[in-house]
Coordinates of C-alpha atoms in Angstrom, one line a residue:
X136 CA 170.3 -17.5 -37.4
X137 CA 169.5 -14.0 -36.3
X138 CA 166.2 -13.0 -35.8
X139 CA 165.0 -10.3 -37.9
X140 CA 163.9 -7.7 -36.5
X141 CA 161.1 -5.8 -38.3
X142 CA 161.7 -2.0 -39.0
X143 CA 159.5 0.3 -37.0
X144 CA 156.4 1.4 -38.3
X145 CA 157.1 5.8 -38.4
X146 CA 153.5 7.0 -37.2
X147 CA 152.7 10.6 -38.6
X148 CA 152.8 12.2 -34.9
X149 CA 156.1 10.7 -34.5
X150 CA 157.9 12.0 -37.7
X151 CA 157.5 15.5 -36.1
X152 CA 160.3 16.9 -34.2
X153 CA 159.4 17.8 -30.7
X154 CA 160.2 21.3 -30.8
X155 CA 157.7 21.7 -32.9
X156 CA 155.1 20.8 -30.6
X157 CA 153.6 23.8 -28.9
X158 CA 154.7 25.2 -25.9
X159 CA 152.3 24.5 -22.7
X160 CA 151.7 27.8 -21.5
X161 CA 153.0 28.7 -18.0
X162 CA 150.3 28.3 -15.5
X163 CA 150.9 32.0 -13.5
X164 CA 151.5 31.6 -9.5
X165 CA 149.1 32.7 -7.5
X166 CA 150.4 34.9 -4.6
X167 CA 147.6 33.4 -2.9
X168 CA 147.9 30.2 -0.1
X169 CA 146.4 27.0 -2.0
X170 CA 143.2 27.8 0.9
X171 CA 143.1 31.2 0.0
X172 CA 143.2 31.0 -3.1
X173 CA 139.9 27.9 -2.8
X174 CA 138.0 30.6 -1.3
X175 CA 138.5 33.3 -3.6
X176 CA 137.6 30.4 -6.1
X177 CA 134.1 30.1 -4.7
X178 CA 133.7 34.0 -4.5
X179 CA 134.0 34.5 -8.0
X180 CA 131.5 30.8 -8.5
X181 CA 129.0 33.4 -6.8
X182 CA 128.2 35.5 -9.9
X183 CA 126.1 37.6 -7.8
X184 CA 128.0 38.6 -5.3
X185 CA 131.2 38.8 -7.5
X186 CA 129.6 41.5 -9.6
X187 CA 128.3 43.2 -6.8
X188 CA 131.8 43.7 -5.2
X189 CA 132.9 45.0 -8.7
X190 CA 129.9 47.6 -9.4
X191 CA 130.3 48.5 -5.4
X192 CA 133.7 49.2 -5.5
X193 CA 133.1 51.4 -8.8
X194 CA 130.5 53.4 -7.2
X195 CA 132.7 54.0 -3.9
X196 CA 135.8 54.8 -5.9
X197 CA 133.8 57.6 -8.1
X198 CA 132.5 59.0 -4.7
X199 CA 135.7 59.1 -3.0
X200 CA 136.9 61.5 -6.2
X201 CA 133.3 63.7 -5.7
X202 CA 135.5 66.5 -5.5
X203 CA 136.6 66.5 -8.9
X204 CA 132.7 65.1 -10.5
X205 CA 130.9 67.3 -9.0
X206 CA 132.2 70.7 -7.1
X207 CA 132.8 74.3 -8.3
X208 CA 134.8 75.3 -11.8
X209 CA 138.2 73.9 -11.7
X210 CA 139.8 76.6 -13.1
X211 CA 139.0 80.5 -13.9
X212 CA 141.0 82.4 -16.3
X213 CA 140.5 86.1 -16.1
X214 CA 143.1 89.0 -16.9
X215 CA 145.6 86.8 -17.4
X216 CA 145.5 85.2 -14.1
X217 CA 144.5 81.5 -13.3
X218 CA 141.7 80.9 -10.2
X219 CA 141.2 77.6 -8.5
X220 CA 137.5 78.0 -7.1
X221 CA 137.2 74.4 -5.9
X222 CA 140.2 74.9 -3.5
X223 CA 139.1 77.8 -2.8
X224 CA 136.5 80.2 -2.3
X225 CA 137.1 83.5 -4.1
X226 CA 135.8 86.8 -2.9
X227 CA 133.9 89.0 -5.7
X228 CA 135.9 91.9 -5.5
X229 CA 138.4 89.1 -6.6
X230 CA 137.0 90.1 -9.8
X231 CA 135.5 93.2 -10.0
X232 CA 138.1 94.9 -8.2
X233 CA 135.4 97.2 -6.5
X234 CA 135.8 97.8 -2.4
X235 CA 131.7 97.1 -1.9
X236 CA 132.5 93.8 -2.8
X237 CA 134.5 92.6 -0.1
X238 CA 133.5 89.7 2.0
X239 CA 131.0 88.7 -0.8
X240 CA 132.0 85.2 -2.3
X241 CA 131.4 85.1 -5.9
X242 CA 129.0 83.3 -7.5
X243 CA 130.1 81.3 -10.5
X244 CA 126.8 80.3 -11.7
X245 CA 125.8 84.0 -11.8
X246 CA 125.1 85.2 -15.9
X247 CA 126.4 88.7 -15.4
X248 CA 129.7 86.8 -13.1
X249 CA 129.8 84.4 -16.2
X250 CA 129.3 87.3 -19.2
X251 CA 132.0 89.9 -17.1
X252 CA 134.6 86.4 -17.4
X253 CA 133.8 85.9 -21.1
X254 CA 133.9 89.5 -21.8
X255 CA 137.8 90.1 -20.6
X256 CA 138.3 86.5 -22.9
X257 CA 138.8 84.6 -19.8
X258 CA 137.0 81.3 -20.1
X259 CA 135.5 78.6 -16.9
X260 CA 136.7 74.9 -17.0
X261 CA 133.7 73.5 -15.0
X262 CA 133.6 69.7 -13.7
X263 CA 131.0 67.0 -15.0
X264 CA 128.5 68.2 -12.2
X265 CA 128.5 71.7 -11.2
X266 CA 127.5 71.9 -8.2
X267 CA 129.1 71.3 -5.3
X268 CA 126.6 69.5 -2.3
X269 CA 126.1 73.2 -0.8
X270 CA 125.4 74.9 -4.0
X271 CA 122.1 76.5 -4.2
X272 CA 121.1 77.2 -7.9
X273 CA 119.2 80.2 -8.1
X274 CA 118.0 79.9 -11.2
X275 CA 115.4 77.0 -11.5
X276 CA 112.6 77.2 -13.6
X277 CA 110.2 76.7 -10.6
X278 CA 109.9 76.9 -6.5
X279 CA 112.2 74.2 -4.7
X280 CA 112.3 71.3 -4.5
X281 CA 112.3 71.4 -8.5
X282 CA 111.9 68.1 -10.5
X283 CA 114.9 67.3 -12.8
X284 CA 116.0 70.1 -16.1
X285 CA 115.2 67.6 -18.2
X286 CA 111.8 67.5 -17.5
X287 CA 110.7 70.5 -17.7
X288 CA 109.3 72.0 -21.7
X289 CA 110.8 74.8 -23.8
X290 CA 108.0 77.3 -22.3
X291 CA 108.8 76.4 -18.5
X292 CA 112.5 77.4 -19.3
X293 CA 111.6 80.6 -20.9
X294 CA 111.6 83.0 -18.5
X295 CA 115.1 81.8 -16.5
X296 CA 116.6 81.5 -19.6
X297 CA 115.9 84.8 -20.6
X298 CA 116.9 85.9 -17.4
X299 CA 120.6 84.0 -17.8
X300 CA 121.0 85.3 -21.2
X301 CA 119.8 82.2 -22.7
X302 CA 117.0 80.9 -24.9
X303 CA 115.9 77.4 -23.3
X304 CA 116.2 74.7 -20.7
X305 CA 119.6 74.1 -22.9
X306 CA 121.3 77.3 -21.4
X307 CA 120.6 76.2 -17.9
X308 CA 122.6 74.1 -15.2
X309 CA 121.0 70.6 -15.6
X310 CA 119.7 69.6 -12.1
X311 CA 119.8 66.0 -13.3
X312 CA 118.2 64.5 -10.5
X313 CA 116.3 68.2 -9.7
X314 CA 116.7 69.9 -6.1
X315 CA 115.9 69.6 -3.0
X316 CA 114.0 72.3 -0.8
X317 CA 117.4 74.1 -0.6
X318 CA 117.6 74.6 -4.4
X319 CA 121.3 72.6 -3.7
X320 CA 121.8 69.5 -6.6
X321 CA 120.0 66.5 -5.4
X322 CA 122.7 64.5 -7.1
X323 CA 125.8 65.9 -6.1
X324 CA 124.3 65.2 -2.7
X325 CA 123.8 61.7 -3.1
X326 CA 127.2 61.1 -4.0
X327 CA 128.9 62.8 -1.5
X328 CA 126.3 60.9 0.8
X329 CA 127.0 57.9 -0.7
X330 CA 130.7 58.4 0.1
X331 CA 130.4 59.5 3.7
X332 CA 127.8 56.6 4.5
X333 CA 130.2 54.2 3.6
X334 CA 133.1 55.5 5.2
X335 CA 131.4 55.9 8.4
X336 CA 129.8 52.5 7.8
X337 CA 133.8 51.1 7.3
X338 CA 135.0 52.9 10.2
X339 CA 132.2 52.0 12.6
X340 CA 132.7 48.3 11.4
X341 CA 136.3 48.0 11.8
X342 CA 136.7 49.8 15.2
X343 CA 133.8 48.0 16.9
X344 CA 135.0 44.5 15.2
X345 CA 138.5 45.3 16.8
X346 CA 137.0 45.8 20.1
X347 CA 134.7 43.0 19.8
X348 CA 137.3 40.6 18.8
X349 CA 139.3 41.5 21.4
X350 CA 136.4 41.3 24.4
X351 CA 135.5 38.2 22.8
X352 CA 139.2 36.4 22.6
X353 CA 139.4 37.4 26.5
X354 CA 136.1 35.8 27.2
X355 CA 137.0 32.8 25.5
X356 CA 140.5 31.9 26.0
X357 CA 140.6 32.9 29.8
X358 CA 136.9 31.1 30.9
X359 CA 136.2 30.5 34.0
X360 CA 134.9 34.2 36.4
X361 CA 136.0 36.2 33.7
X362 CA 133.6 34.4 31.2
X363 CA 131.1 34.5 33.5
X364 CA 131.3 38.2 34.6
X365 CA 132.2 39.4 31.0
X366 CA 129.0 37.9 30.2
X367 CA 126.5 38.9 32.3
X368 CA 127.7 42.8 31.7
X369 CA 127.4 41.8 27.8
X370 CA 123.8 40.5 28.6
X371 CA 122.6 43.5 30.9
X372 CA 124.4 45.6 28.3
X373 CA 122.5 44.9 25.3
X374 CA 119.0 44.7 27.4
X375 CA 119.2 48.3 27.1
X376 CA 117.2 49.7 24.5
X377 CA 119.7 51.3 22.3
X378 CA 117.3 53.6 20.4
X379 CA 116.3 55.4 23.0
X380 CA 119.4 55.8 24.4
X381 CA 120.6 57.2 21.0
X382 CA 118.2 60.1 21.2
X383 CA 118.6 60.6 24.4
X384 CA 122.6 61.2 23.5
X385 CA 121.7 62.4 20.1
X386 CA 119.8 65.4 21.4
X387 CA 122.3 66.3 24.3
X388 CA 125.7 66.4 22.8
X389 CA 126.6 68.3 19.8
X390 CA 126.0 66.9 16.4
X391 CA 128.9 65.3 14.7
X392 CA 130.3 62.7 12.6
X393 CA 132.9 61.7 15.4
X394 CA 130.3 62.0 17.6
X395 CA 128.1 60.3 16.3
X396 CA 130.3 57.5 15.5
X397 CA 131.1 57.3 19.4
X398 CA 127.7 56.8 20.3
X399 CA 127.2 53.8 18.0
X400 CA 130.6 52.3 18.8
X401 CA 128.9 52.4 22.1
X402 CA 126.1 49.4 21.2
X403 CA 127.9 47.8 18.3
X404 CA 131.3 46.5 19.4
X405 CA 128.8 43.1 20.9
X406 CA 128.4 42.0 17.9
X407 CA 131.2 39.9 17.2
X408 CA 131.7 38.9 20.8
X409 CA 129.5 35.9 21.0
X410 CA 131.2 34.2 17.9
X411 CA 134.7 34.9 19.3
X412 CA 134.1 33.8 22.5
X413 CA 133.1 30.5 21.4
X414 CA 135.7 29.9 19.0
X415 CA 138.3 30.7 21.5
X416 CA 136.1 28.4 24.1
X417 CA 136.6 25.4 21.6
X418 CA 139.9 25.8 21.0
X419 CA 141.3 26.9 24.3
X420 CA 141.1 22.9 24.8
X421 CA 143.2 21.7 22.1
X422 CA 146.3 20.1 21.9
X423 CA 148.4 22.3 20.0
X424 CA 147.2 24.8 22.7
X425 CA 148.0 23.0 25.7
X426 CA 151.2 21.9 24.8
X427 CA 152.0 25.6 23.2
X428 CA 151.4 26.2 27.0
X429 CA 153.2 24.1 28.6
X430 CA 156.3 25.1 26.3
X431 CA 155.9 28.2 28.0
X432 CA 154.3 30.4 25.1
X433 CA 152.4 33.6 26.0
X434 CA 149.0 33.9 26.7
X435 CA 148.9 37.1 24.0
X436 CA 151.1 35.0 21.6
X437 CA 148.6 32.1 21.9
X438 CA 145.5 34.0 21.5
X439 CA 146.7 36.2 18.5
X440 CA 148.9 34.1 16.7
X441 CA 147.8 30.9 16.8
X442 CA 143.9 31.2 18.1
X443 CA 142.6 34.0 16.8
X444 CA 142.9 32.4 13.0
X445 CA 140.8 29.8 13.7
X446 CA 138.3 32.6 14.5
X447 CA 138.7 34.9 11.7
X448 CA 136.8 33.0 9.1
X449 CA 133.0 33.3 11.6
X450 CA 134.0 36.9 11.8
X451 CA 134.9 37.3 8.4
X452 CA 131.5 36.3 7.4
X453 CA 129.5 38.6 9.6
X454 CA 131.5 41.7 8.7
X455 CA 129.6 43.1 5.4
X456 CA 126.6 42.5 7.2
X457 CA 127.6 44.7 10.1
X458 CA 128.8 47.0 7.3
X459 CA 125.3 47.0 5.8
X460 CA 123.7 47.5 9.4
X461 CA 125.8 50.8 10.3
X462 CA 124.8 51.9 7.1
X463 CA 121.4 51.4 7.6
X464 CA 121.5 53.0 10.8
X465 CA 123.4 56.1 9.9
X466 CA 120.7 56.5 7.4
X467 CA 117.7 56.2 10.1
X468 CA 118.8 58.2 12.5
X469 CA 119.3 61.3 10.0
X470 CA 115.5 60.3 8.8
X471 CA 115.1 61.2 12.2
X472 CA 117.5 64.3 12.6
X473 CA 119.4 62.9 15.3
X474 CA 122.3 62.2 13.0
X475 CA 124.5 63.9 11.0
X476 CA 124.5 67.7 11.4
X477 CA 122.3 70.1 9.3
X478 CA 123.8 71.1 6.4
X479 CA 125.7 67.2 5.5
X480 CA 125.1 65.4 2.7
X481 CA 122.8 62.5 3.9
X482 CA 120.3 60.0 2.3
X483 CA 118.8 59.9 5.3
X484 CA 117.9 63.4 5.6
X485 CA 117.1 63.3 1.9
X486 CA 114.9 60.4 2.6
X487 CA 113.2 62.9 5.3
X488 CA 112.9 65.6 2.8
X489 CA 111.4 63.1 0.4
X490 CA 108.3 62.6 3.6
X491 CA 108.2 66.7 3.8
X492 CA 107.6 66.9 0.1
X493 CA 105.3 64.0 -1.5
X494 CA 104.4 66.4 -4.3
X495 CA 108.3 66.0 -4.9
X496 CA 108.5 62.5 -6.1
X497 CA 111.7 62.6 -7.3
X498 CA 113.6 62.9 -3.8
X499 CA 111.8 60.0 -2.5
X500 CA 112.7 58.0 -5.6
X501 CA 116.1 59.0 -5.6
X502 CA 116.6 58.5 -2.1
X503 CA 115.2 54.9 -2.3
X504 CA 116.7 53.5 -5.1
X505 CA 120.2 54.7 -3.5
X506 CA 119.3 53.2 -0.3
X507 CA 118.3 49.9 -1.3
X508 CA 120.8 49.9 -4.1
X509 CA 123.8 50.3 -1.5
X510 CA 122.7 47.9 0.7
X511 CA 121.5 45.4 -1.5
X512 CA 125.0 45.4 -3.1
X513 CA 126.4 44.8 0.8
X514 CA 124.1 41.8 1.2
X515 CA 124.9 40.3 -1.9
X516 CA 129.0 41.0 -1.1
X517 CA 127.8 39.0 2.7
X518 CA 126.5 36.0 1.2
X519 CA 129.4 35.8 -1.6
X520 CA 132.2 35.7 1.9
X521 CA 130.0 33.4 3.4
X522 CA 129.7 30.7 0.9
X523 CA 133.7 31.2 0.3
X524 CA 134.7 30.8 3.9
X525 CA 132.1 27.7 4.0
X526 CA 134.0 24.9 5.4
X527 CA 132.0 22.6 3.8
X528 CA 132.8 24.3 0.3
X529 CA 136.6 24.7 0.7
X530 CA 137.5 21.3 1.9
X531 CA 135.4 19.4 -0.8

């Protein structure tokens, strides 16, 4: 007799067709490495230093466009012609067509330059900022340095107004941050300071890490009399006090930003050696390097391929740092004046005015905050690499 079988028991979940199930949604490839992509895992686990690379990278991407935030009018429409003032600089018989004014720029923030414009229906399409970092506004309410527009009353105004045309502090370019003793825009300055402190702080970082890498990887991987002799210049080197030296520089050649950037290449390229040389001491031993060797590979092929690497992730970490340190010492040395040449936008020198002026708290408050701001940013950025390249962090 056959054995009966029992029917099977339909479960709800089964009844359903499995199309009807919903789709798993494709997990998107990385175009990362599996490592790469670990470490740029624990980046973004350091919330501090995450967000500071964002708001960083913000604030150097708005700088790098300072031309168009803060600078002369874009455009000037007079007479049925189109002028481009922050291309170019304009002479004022541009404009009134009279023969005395030749070789005299115009000046765009002038009421009766302004009122002539307006007059001949021609209009002025300013930026956000009007003021380029060398404008000097002549019409401030009080003797530079002058604290910001928007602190100053109705009755303060009064008589510059007048003077423009206008009634108040409301008819008035808006020195938002005030001036400095120059009567030029304290905050167009800082961000075309902010901008050119950290491209010099880039440049000066990635040249002197190239050299560095590159005296250290020699060090390393050849040993022996050329470690030794490599080293003792590195040590005699660095015994010498590089401030003074600086000054001593500083005050005979010409001021400069290439200059400048020379003389501090000079001192800086050390710093990465001694981690380089090490890791290239290490693995100059290994296996894979010895028989890479024997098979008849290249000493440059060895070092740059296969060596160098390993080495990356130590100098990885001490880069932002670096970064943070040529920014710091750009800024010192034009507190100083031995930096950037008279005339440049630089929170140092603002920082120097700020010391010149104490009745002028604004400049110093300005200048700090910026400061610290910027390199507080780099730190956080430092420590954010450094716990991402953590061995100990990747591989657990």
């Amino acid at each position: 007799m056959d054995q009966l079988v029992p029917p099977a028991v339909m479960q709800p979940d089964a009844a359903l067709p499995k199309d009807s199930e919903p789709a798993a949604t494709p997990k998107k490839k990385s175009r990362l490495s599996p490592l790469n992509q670990r470490r740029w895992d624990n980046f973004k686990r350091h919330r501090r230093g995450y967000w500071s690379l964002w708001i960083f990278s913000i604030l150097f991407v708005i700088t790098l466009f300072a031309e168009l935030i803060a600078n002369e009018p874009y455009l000037i429409s007079y007479e049925g012609k189109y002028y481009y003032p922050f291309l170019k600089s304009y002479e004022l018989s541009t404009f009134t067509k009279d023969d005395l004014d030749q070789g005299i720029i115009a000046e765009y923030h002038d009421a009766a330059f302004q009122k002539q414009i307006n007059d001949k229906g021609g209009f002025i399409l300013w930026p956000p900022i009007r003021f380029h970092y060398t404008t000097r506004n002549l019409d401030i309410p009080s003797p530079a340095p002058s604290k910001p527009t928007w602190l100053y009353t109705e009755a303060e105004c009064k008589a510059t107004a007048e003077k423009r045309g206008g009634e108040g502090c409301a008819s008035l370019d808006k020195n938002w941050l005030g001036t400095d003793n120059a009567t030029r825009d304290v905050l167009a300055r800082i961000i075309y300071g902010f901008r050119i402190s950290v491209l010099f702080g880039l440049v000066l970082t990635l040249v002197s890490s190239v050299i560095g890498i590159a005296a250290g990887a020699v060090q390393g991987y050849f040993g022996g009399w050329t470690d030794l002799l490599f080293q003792r210049f590195i040590e005699i080197w660095t015994s010498v006090p590089t401030l003074y030296v600086l000054l001593i520089i500083a005050a005979v050649l010409p001021q400069g930003f290439f200059i400048l950037l020379g003389i501090l290449l000079l001192f800086s390229w050390t710093a990465l050696v001694g981690v380089v040389r090490i890791e290239f001491l290490r693995a100059r031993n290994f296996e894979y390097v010895r028989a890479a060797r024997a098979l008849g590979v290249s000493n440059r092929v060895l070092m740059f391929r296969h060596i160098l690497p390993n080495a990356m992730v130590a100098t990885l970490t001490s880069m932002p740092f670096i970064l943070a340190g040529s920014v710091g010492t750009l800024t010192a040395l034009d507190y100083l004046g031995f930096g950037l040449p008279p005339g440049y936008p630089s929170l140092g020198e603002l920082l120097n005015q700020a010391r010149s002026n104490l009745h002028a708290p604004w400049l110093a408050f300005t200048g700090f905050f910026t400061v610290a701001i910027l390199l507080t940013l780099l730190i956080f950025i430092g420590e954010a690499v450094r716990d991402a390249l953590d061995p100990r962090k990747t591989f657990t």
